[in-house]
Amino acid sequence: MHTMKSAGIAAATALAAALASAGPALGVSCEGQAGFDRLDFWVGEWEVFVGDRRVGSNRIEKILQGCAIMEHWTDIQGGQGKSLSVYTPATDTWKQVWVSETATTPGGVKEKTLVERMPDGGVRFRGTIPLADGRSYLDRTTLTPLDDGSVRQHIEISRDGETWETTFDARYVRPH
């Protein structure tokens, strides 16, 4: 019996060591953990402008103890969209899934992966938008923190993988 108890203690100790080396302990906040802060510049309440024209508002929040970023977009006509951005420490990868009320149309649902970290603190996500006829096109979003505290969001598409066409170029400004 004493041997079974010792084996059980040894197994529990080995499991605890494996979990500890695998990453943050269960129930530990992701706040302050390396990599989870990459999109912190985007977190907040925003009024969104294309040029001088207000096109909507966006609330970006950290959720699940800082382990994910949730986006709540509303355009000026009341249309909505949401995204969930998650970081996987084991692969040092950010992924984003976007869904809107137009999920049945191309671009209404998007899945993107962070593919570039810019020297200015910005990030670029990229994904593929499938079309009903079997073709697809590339979609990329670049988020750039600006010196005045605003954020530029530049969304582009490419049908050939070489040339890019802007579909949305906006500035996120904190309301006064």
mmCIF file of N, CA, C and O in Angstrom, residues 59-120:
data_model
loop_
_atom_site.group_PDB
_atom_site.id
_atom_site.type_symbol
_atom_site.label_atom_id
_atom_site.label_comp_id
_atom_site.label_asym_id
_atom_site.label_seq_id
_atom_site.Cartn_x
_atom_site.Cartn_y
_atom_site.Cartn_z
ATOM 1 N N ARG A 59 -15.581 49.108 -29.962
ATOM 2 C CA ARG A 59 -15.100 48.869 -28.601
ATOM 3 C C ARG A 59 -14.247 47.612 -28.650
ATOM 4 O O ARG A 59 -14.707 46.548 -29.059
ATOM 5 N N ILE A 60 -13.001 47.769 -28.254
ATOM 6 C CA ILE A 60 -12.053 46.659 -28.247
ATOM 7 C C ILE A 60 -11.716 46.393 -26.780
ATOM 8 O O ILE A 60 -11.258 47.293 -26.076
ATOM 9 N N GLU A 61 -11.943 45.157 -26.331
ATOM 10 C CA GLU A 61 -11.711 44.861 -24.917
ATOM 11 C C GLU A 61 -10.940 43.563 -24.738
ATOM 12 O O GLU A 61 -11.079 42.629 -25.522
ATOM 13 N N LYS A 62 -10.137 43.558 -23.681
ATOM 14 C CA LYS A 62 -9.484 42.321 -23.277
ATOM 15 C C LYS A 62 -10.496 41.527 -22.466
ATOM 16 O O LYS A 62 -11.199 42.090 -21.632
ATOM 17 N N ILE A 63 -10.586 40.234 -22.739
ATOM 18 C CA ILE A 63 -11.517 39.364 -22.028
ATOM 19 C C ILE A 63 -10.776 38.138 -21.515
ATOM 20 O O ILE A 63 -9.612 37.908 -21.877
ATOM 21 N N LEU A 64 -11.448 37.364 -20.707
ATOM 22 C CA LEU A 64 -10.912 36.102 -20.189
ATOM 23 C C LEU A 64 -9.560 36.312 -19.504
ATOM 24 O O LEU A 64 -8.576 35.654 -19.824
ATOM 25 N N GLN A 65 -9.535 37.263 -18.571
ATOM 26 C CA GLN A 65 -8.333 37.590 -17.798
ATOM 27 C C GLN A 65 -7.161 37.981 -18.703
ATOM 28 O O GLN A 65 -6.015 37.647 -18.434
ATOM 29 N N GLY A 66 -7.468 38.690 -19.790
ATOM 30 C CA GLY A 66 -6.423 39.169 -20.686
ATOM 31 C C GLY A 66 -5.948 38.151 -21.693
ATOM 32 O O GLY A 66 -4.985 38.391 -22.415
ATOM 33 N N CYS A 67 -6.645 37.014 -21.816
ATOM 34 C CA CYS A 67 -6.208 35.947 -22.712
ATOM 35 C C CYS A 67 -6.739 36.092 -24.140
ATOM 36 O O CYS A 67 -6.329 35.340 -25.020
ATOM 37 N N ALA A 68 -7.641 37.040 -24.376
ATOM 38 C CA ALA A 68 -8.196 37.235 -25.714
ATOM 39 C C ALA A 68 -8.646 38.698 -25.854
ATOM 40 O O ALA A 68 -8.804 39.403 -24.862
ATOM 41 N N ILE A 69 -8.848 39.111 -27.109
ATOM 42 C CA ILE A 69 -9.333 40.454 -27.429
ATOM 43 C C ILE A 69 -10.652 40.301 -28.166
ATOM 44 O O ILE A 69 -10.748 39.548 -29.148
ATOM 45 N N MET A 70 -11.670 41.035 -27.714
ATOM 46 C CA MET A 70 -12.993 41.003 -28.350
ATOM 47 C C MET A 70 -13.271 42.375 -28.945
ATOM 48 O O MET A 70 -13.078 43.391 -28.293
ATOM 49 N N GLU A 71 -13.711 42.376 -30.202
ATOM 50 C CA GLU A 71 -14.044 43.605 -30.917
ATOM 51 C C GLU A 71 -15.549 43.669 -31.108
ATOM 52 O O GLU A 71 -16.180 42.685 -31.482
ATOM 53 N N HIS A 72 -16.117 44.884 -30.879
ATOM 54 C CA HIS A 72 -17.549 45.129 -31.058
ATOM 55 C C HIS A 72 -17.702 46.327 -31.992
ATOM 56 O O HIS A 72 -17.599 47.473 -31.564
ATOM 57 N N TRP A 73 -17.931 46.085 -33.272
ATOM 58 C CA TRP A 73 -18.032 47.129 -34.292
ATOM 59 C C TRP A 73 -19.496 47.470 -34.551
ATOM 60 O O TRP A 73 -20.341 46.571 -34.648
ATOM 61 N N THR A 74 -19.795 48.769 -34.685
ATOM 62 C CA THR A 74 -21.114 49.225 -35.115
ATOM 63 C C THR A 74 -20.905 50.345 -36.122
ATOM 64 O O THR A 74 -20.228 51.340 -35.818
ATOM 65 N N ASP A 75 -21.464 50.183 -37.339
ATOM 66 C CA ASP A 75 -21.332 51.272 -38.315
ATOM 67 C C ASP A 75 -22.451 52.285 -38.099
ATOM 68 O O ASP A 75 -23.354 52.056 -37.284
ATOM 69 N N ILE A 76 -22.401 53.403 -38.812
ATOM 70 C CA ILE A 76 -23.361 54.476 -38.547
ATOM 71 C C ILE A 76 -24.790 54.112 -38.962
ATOM 72 O O ILE A 76 -25.723 54.750 -38.519
ATOM 73 N N GLN A 77 -24.964 53.066 -39.763
ATOM 74 C CA GLN A 77 -26.318 52.600 -40.103
ATOM 75 C C GLN A 77 -26.820 51.564 -39.097
ATOM 76 O O GLN A 77 -27.938 51.086 -39.213
ATOM 77 N N GLY A 78 -25.984 51.185 -38.133
ATOM 78 C CA GLY A 78 -26.377 50.197 -37.129
ATOM 79 C C GLY A 78 -25.912 48.788 -37.418
ATOM 80 O O GLY A 78 -26.136 47.877 -36.616
ATOM 81 N N GLY A 79 -25.235 48.565 -38.554
ATOM 82 C CA GLY A 79 -24.681 47.241 -38.855
ATOM 83 C C GLY A 79 -23.605 46.880 -37.834
ATOM 84 O O GLY A 79 -22.896 47.752 -37.334
ATOM 85 N N GLN A 80 -23.514 45.594 -37.534
ATOM 86 C CA GLN A 80 -22.573 45.166 -36.504
ATOM 87 C C GLN A 80 -21.645 44.066 -36.986
ATOM 88 O O GLN A 80 -21.968 43.326 -37.907
ATOM 89 N N GLY A 81 -20.523 43.978 -36.330
ATOM 90 C CA GLY A 81 -19.564 42.906 -36.535
ATOM 91 C C GLY A 81 -18.808 42.669 -35.251
ATOM 92 O O GLY A 81 -18.743 43.544 -34.384
ATOM 93 N N LYS A 82 -18.253 41.483 -35.123
ATOM 94 C CA LYS A 82 -17.489 41.115 -33.932
ATOM 95 C C LYS A 82 -16.248 40.362 -34.387
ATOM 96 O O LYS A 82 -16.261 39.662 -35.400
ATOM 97 N N SER A 83 -15.190 40.533 -33.619
ATOM 98 C CA SER A 83 -14.023 39.681 -33.851
ATOM 99 C C SER A 83 -13.497 39.199 -32.523
ATOM 100 O O SER A 83 -13.683 39.834 -31.484
ATOM 101 N N LEU A 84 -12.856 38.050 -32.576
ATOM 102 C CA LEU A 84 -12.160 37.474 -31.435
ATOM 103 C C LEU A 84 -10.731 37.234 -31.882
ATOM 104 O O LEU A 84 -10.495 36.557 -32.889
ATOM 105 N N SER A 85 -9.797 37.826 -31.153
ATOM 106 C CA SER A 85 -8.371 37.646 -31.448
ATOM 107 C C SER A 85 -7.747 36.898 -30.279
ATOM 108 O O SER A 85 -7.958 37.266 -29.118
ATOM 109 N N VAL A 86 -6.995 35.853 -30.603
ATOM 110 C CA VAL A 86 -6.395 35.018 -29.557
ATOM 111 C C VAL A 86 -4.916 34.796 -29.849
ATOM 112 O O VAL A 86 -4.495 34.724 -31.000
ATOM 113 N N TYR A 87 -4.162 34.692 -28.769
ATOM 114 C CA TYR A 87 -2.720 34.464 -28.845
ATOM 115 C C TYR A 87 -2.421 33.075 -28.313
ATOM 116 O O TYR A 87 -2.947 32.668 -27.269
ATOM 117 N N THR A 88 -1.573 32.341 -29.036
ATOM 118 C CA THR A 88 -1.132 31.017 -28.600
ATOM 119 C C THR A 88 0.353 31.103 -28.265
ATOM 120 O O THR A 88 1.189 31.204 -29.177
ATOM 121 N N PRO A 89 0.701 31.100 -26.982
ATOM 122 C CA PRO A 89 2.110 31.262 -26.588
ATOM 123 C C PRO A 89 3.031 30.177 -27.160
ATOM 124 O O PRO A 89 4.161 30.470 -27.543
ATOM 125 N N ALA A 90 2.561 28.940 -27.231
ATOM 126 C CA ALA A 90 3.420 27.839 -27.682
ATOM 127 C C ALA A 90 3.943 28.050 -29.096
ATOM 128 O O ALA A 90 5.034 27.610 -29.440
ATOM 129 N N THR A 91 3.157 28.756 -29.935
ATOM 130 C CA THR A 91 3.573 28.995 -31.320
ATOM 131 C C THR A 91 3.852 30.476 -31.581
ATOM 132 O O THR A 91 4.173 30.849 -32.709
ATOM 133 N N ASP A 92 3.687 31.323 -30.555
ATOM 134 C CA ASP A 92 3.866 32.775 -30.677
ATOM 135 C C ASP A 92 3.042 33.306 -31.845
ATOM 136 O O ASP A 92 3.521 34.054 -32.679
ATOM 137 N N THR A 93 1.762 32.887 -31.895
ATOM 138 C CA THR A 93 0.879 33.216 -33.011
ATOM 139 C C THR A 93 -0.408 33.875 -32.525
ATOM 140 O O THR A 93 -1.022 33.417 -31.564
ATOM 141 N N TRP A 94 -0.803 34.952 -33.217
ATOM 142 C CA TRP A 94 -2.109 35.577 -33.014
ATOM 143 C C TRP A 94 -3.011 35.169 -34.171
ATOM 144 O O TRP A 94 -2.586 35.161 -35.324
ATOM 145 N N LYS A 95 -4.273 34.871 -33.865
ATOM 146 C CA LYS A 95 -5.283 34.591 -34.890
ATOM 147 C C LYS A 95 -6.505 35.445 -34.590
ATOM 148 O O LYS A 95 -6.774 35.766 -33.435
ATOM 149 N N GLN A 96 -7.228 35.792 -35.654
ATOM 150 C CA GLN A 96 -8.435 36.593 -35.504
ATOM 151 C C GLN A 96 -9.541 35.985 -36.357
ATOM 152 O O GLN A 96 -9.303 35.590 -37.500
ATOM 153 N N VAL A 97 -10.728 35.911 -35.781
ATOM 154 C CA VAL A 97 -11.920 35.506 -36.523
ATOM 155 C C VAL A 97 -12.893 36.674 -36.455
ATOM 156 O O VAL A 97 -13.203 37.184 -35.374
ATOM 157 N N TRP A 98 -13.344 37.131 -37.616
ATOM 158 C CA TRP A 98 -14.289 38.236 -37.743
ATOM 159 C C TRP A 98 -15.589 37.677 -38.290
ATOM 160 O O TRP A 98 -15.573 36.840 -39.198
ATOM 161 N N VAL A 99 -16.716 38.124 -37.755
ATOM 162 C CA VAL A 99 -18.021 37.742 -38.296
ATOM 163 C C VAL A 99 -18.938 38.960 -38.218
ATOM 164 O O VAL A 99 -18.883 39.732 -37.271
ATOM 165 N N SER A 100 -19.732 39.120 -39.263
ATOM 166 C CA SER A 100 -20.677 40.231 -39.305
ATOM 167 C C SER A 100 -22.059 39.700 -39.663
ATOM 168 O O SER A 100 -22.233 38.510 -39.928
ATOM 169 N N GLU A 101 -23.012 40.622 -39.714
ATOM 170 C CA GLU A 101 -24.374 40.258 -40.100
ATOM 171 C C GLU A 101 -24.458 39.831 -41.560
ATOM 172 O O GLU A 101 -25.466 39.288 -41.987
ATOM 173 N N THR A 102 -23.393 40.049 -42.307
ATOM 174 C CA THR A 102 -23.351 39.643 -43.717
ATOM 175 C C THR A 102 -22.477 38.395 -43.897
ATOM 176 O O THR A 102 -21.782 38.258 -44.893
ATOM 177 N N ALA A 103 -22.553 37.488 -42.933
ATOM 178 C CA ALA A 103 -21.715 36.286 -42.952
ATOM 179 C C ALA A 103 -21.916 35.420 -44.182
ATOM 180 O O ALA A 103 -21.031 34.648 -44.551
ATOM 181 N N THR A 104 -23.052 35.556 -44.854
ATOM 182 C CA THR A 104 -23.319 34.740 -46.038
ATOM 183 C C THR A 104 -22.680 35.304 -47.302
ATOM 184 O O THR A 104 -22.730 34.669 -48.354
ATOM 185 N N THR A 105 -22.065 36.487 -47.218
ATOM 186 C CA THR A 105 -21.404 37.093 -48.372
ATOM 187 C C THR A 105 -19.889 37.055 -48.182
ATOM 188 O O THR A 105 -19.401 36.977 -47.050
ATOM 189 N N PRO A 106 -19.123 37.101 -49.273
ATOM 190 C CA PRO A 106 -17.665 37.098 -49.141
ATOM 191 C C PRO A 106 -17.184 38.244 -48.244
ATOM 192 O O PRO A 106 -17.606 39.390 -48.403
ATOM 193 N N GLY A 107 -16.356 37.910 -47.281
ATOM 194 C CA GLY A 107 -15.827 38.897 -46.340
ATOM 195 C C GLY A 107 -16.684 39.056 -45.100
ATOM 196 O O GLY A 107 -16.263 39.704 -44.142
ATOM 197 N N GLY A 108 -17.865 38.474 -45.072
ATOM 198 C CA GLY A 108 -18.726 38.548 -43.895
ATOM 199 C C GLY A 108 -18.200 37.711 -42.742
ATOM 200 O O GLY A 108 -18.545 37.942 -41.590
ATOM 201 N N VAL A 109 -17.373 36.731 -43.069
ATOM 202 C CA VAL A 109 -16.630 35.942 -42.084
ATOM 203 C C VAL A 109 -15.189 35.914 -42.572
ATOM 204 O O VAL A 109 -14.938 35.648 -43.757
ATOM 205 N N LYS A 110 -14.266 36.229 -41.680
ATOM 206 C CA LYS A 110 -12.845 36.226 -42.046
ATOM 207 C C LYS A 110 -12.048 35.537 -40.951
ATOM 208 O O LYS A 110 -12.332 35.716 -39.773
ATOM 209 N N GLU A 111 -11.058 34.769 -41.357
ATOM 210 C CA GLU A 111 -10.097 34.188 -40.428
ATOM 211 C C GLU A 111 -8.725 34.651 -40.873
ATOM 212 O O GLU A 111 -8.360 34.484 -42.042
ATOM 213 N N LYS A 112 -7.997 35.266 -39.945
ATOM 214 C CA LYS A 112 -6.684 35.816 -40.292
ATOM 215 C C LYS A 112 -5.661 35.420 -39.245
ATOM 216 O O LYS A 112 -5.998 35.197 -38.085
ATOM 217 N N THR A 113 -4.412 35.405 -39.665
ATOM 218 C CA THR A 113 -3.283 35.128 -38.786
ATOM 219 C C THR A 113 -2.332 36.307 -38.834
ATOM 220 O O THR A 113 -2.115 36.887 -39.908
ATOM 221 N N LEU A 114 -1.768 36.653 -37.688
ATOM 222 C CA LEU A 114 -0.773 37.721 -37.663
ATOM 223 C C LEU A 114 0.467 37.241 -38.422
ATOM 224 O O LEU A 114 1.028 36.204 -38.096
ATOM 225 N N VAL A 115 0.842 37.984 -39.460
ATOM 226 C CA VAL A 115 1.955 37.570 -40.311
ATOM 227 C C VAL A 115 3.140 38.531 -40.244
ATOM 228 O O VAL A 115 4.210 38.201 -40.760
ATOM 229 N N GLU A 116 2.933 39.703 -39.637
ATOM 230 C CA GLU A 116 4.030 40.674 -39.598
ATOM 231 C C GLU A 116 3.872 41.594 -38.402
ATOM 232 O O GLU A 116 2.773 42.059 -38.101
ATOM 233 N N ARG A 117 4.996 41.835 -37.728
ATOM 234 C CA ARG A 117 5.072 42.803 -36.643
ATOM 235 C C ARG A 117 5.927 43.956 -37.144
ATOM 236 O O ARG A 117 7.080 43.751 -37.504
ATOM 237 N N MET A 118 5.359 45.145 -37.164
ATOM 238 C CA MET A 118 6.052 46.311 -37.724
ATOM 239 C C MET A 118 6.959 46.961 -36.675
ATOM 240 O O MET A 118 6.667 46.907 -35.483
ATOM 241 N N PRO A 119 8.026 47.625 -37.133
ATOM 242 C CA PRO A 119 8.920 48.321 -36.196
ATOM 243 C C PRO A 119 8.218 49.421 -35.395
ATOM 244 O O PRO A 119 8.613 49.727 -34.281
ATOM 245 N N ASP A 120 7.128 49.999 -35.954
ATOM 246 C CA ASP A 120 6.406 51.076 -35.267
ATOM 247 C C ASP A 120 5.376 50.551 -34.265
ATOM 248 O O ASP A 120 4.588 51.315 -33.713
#
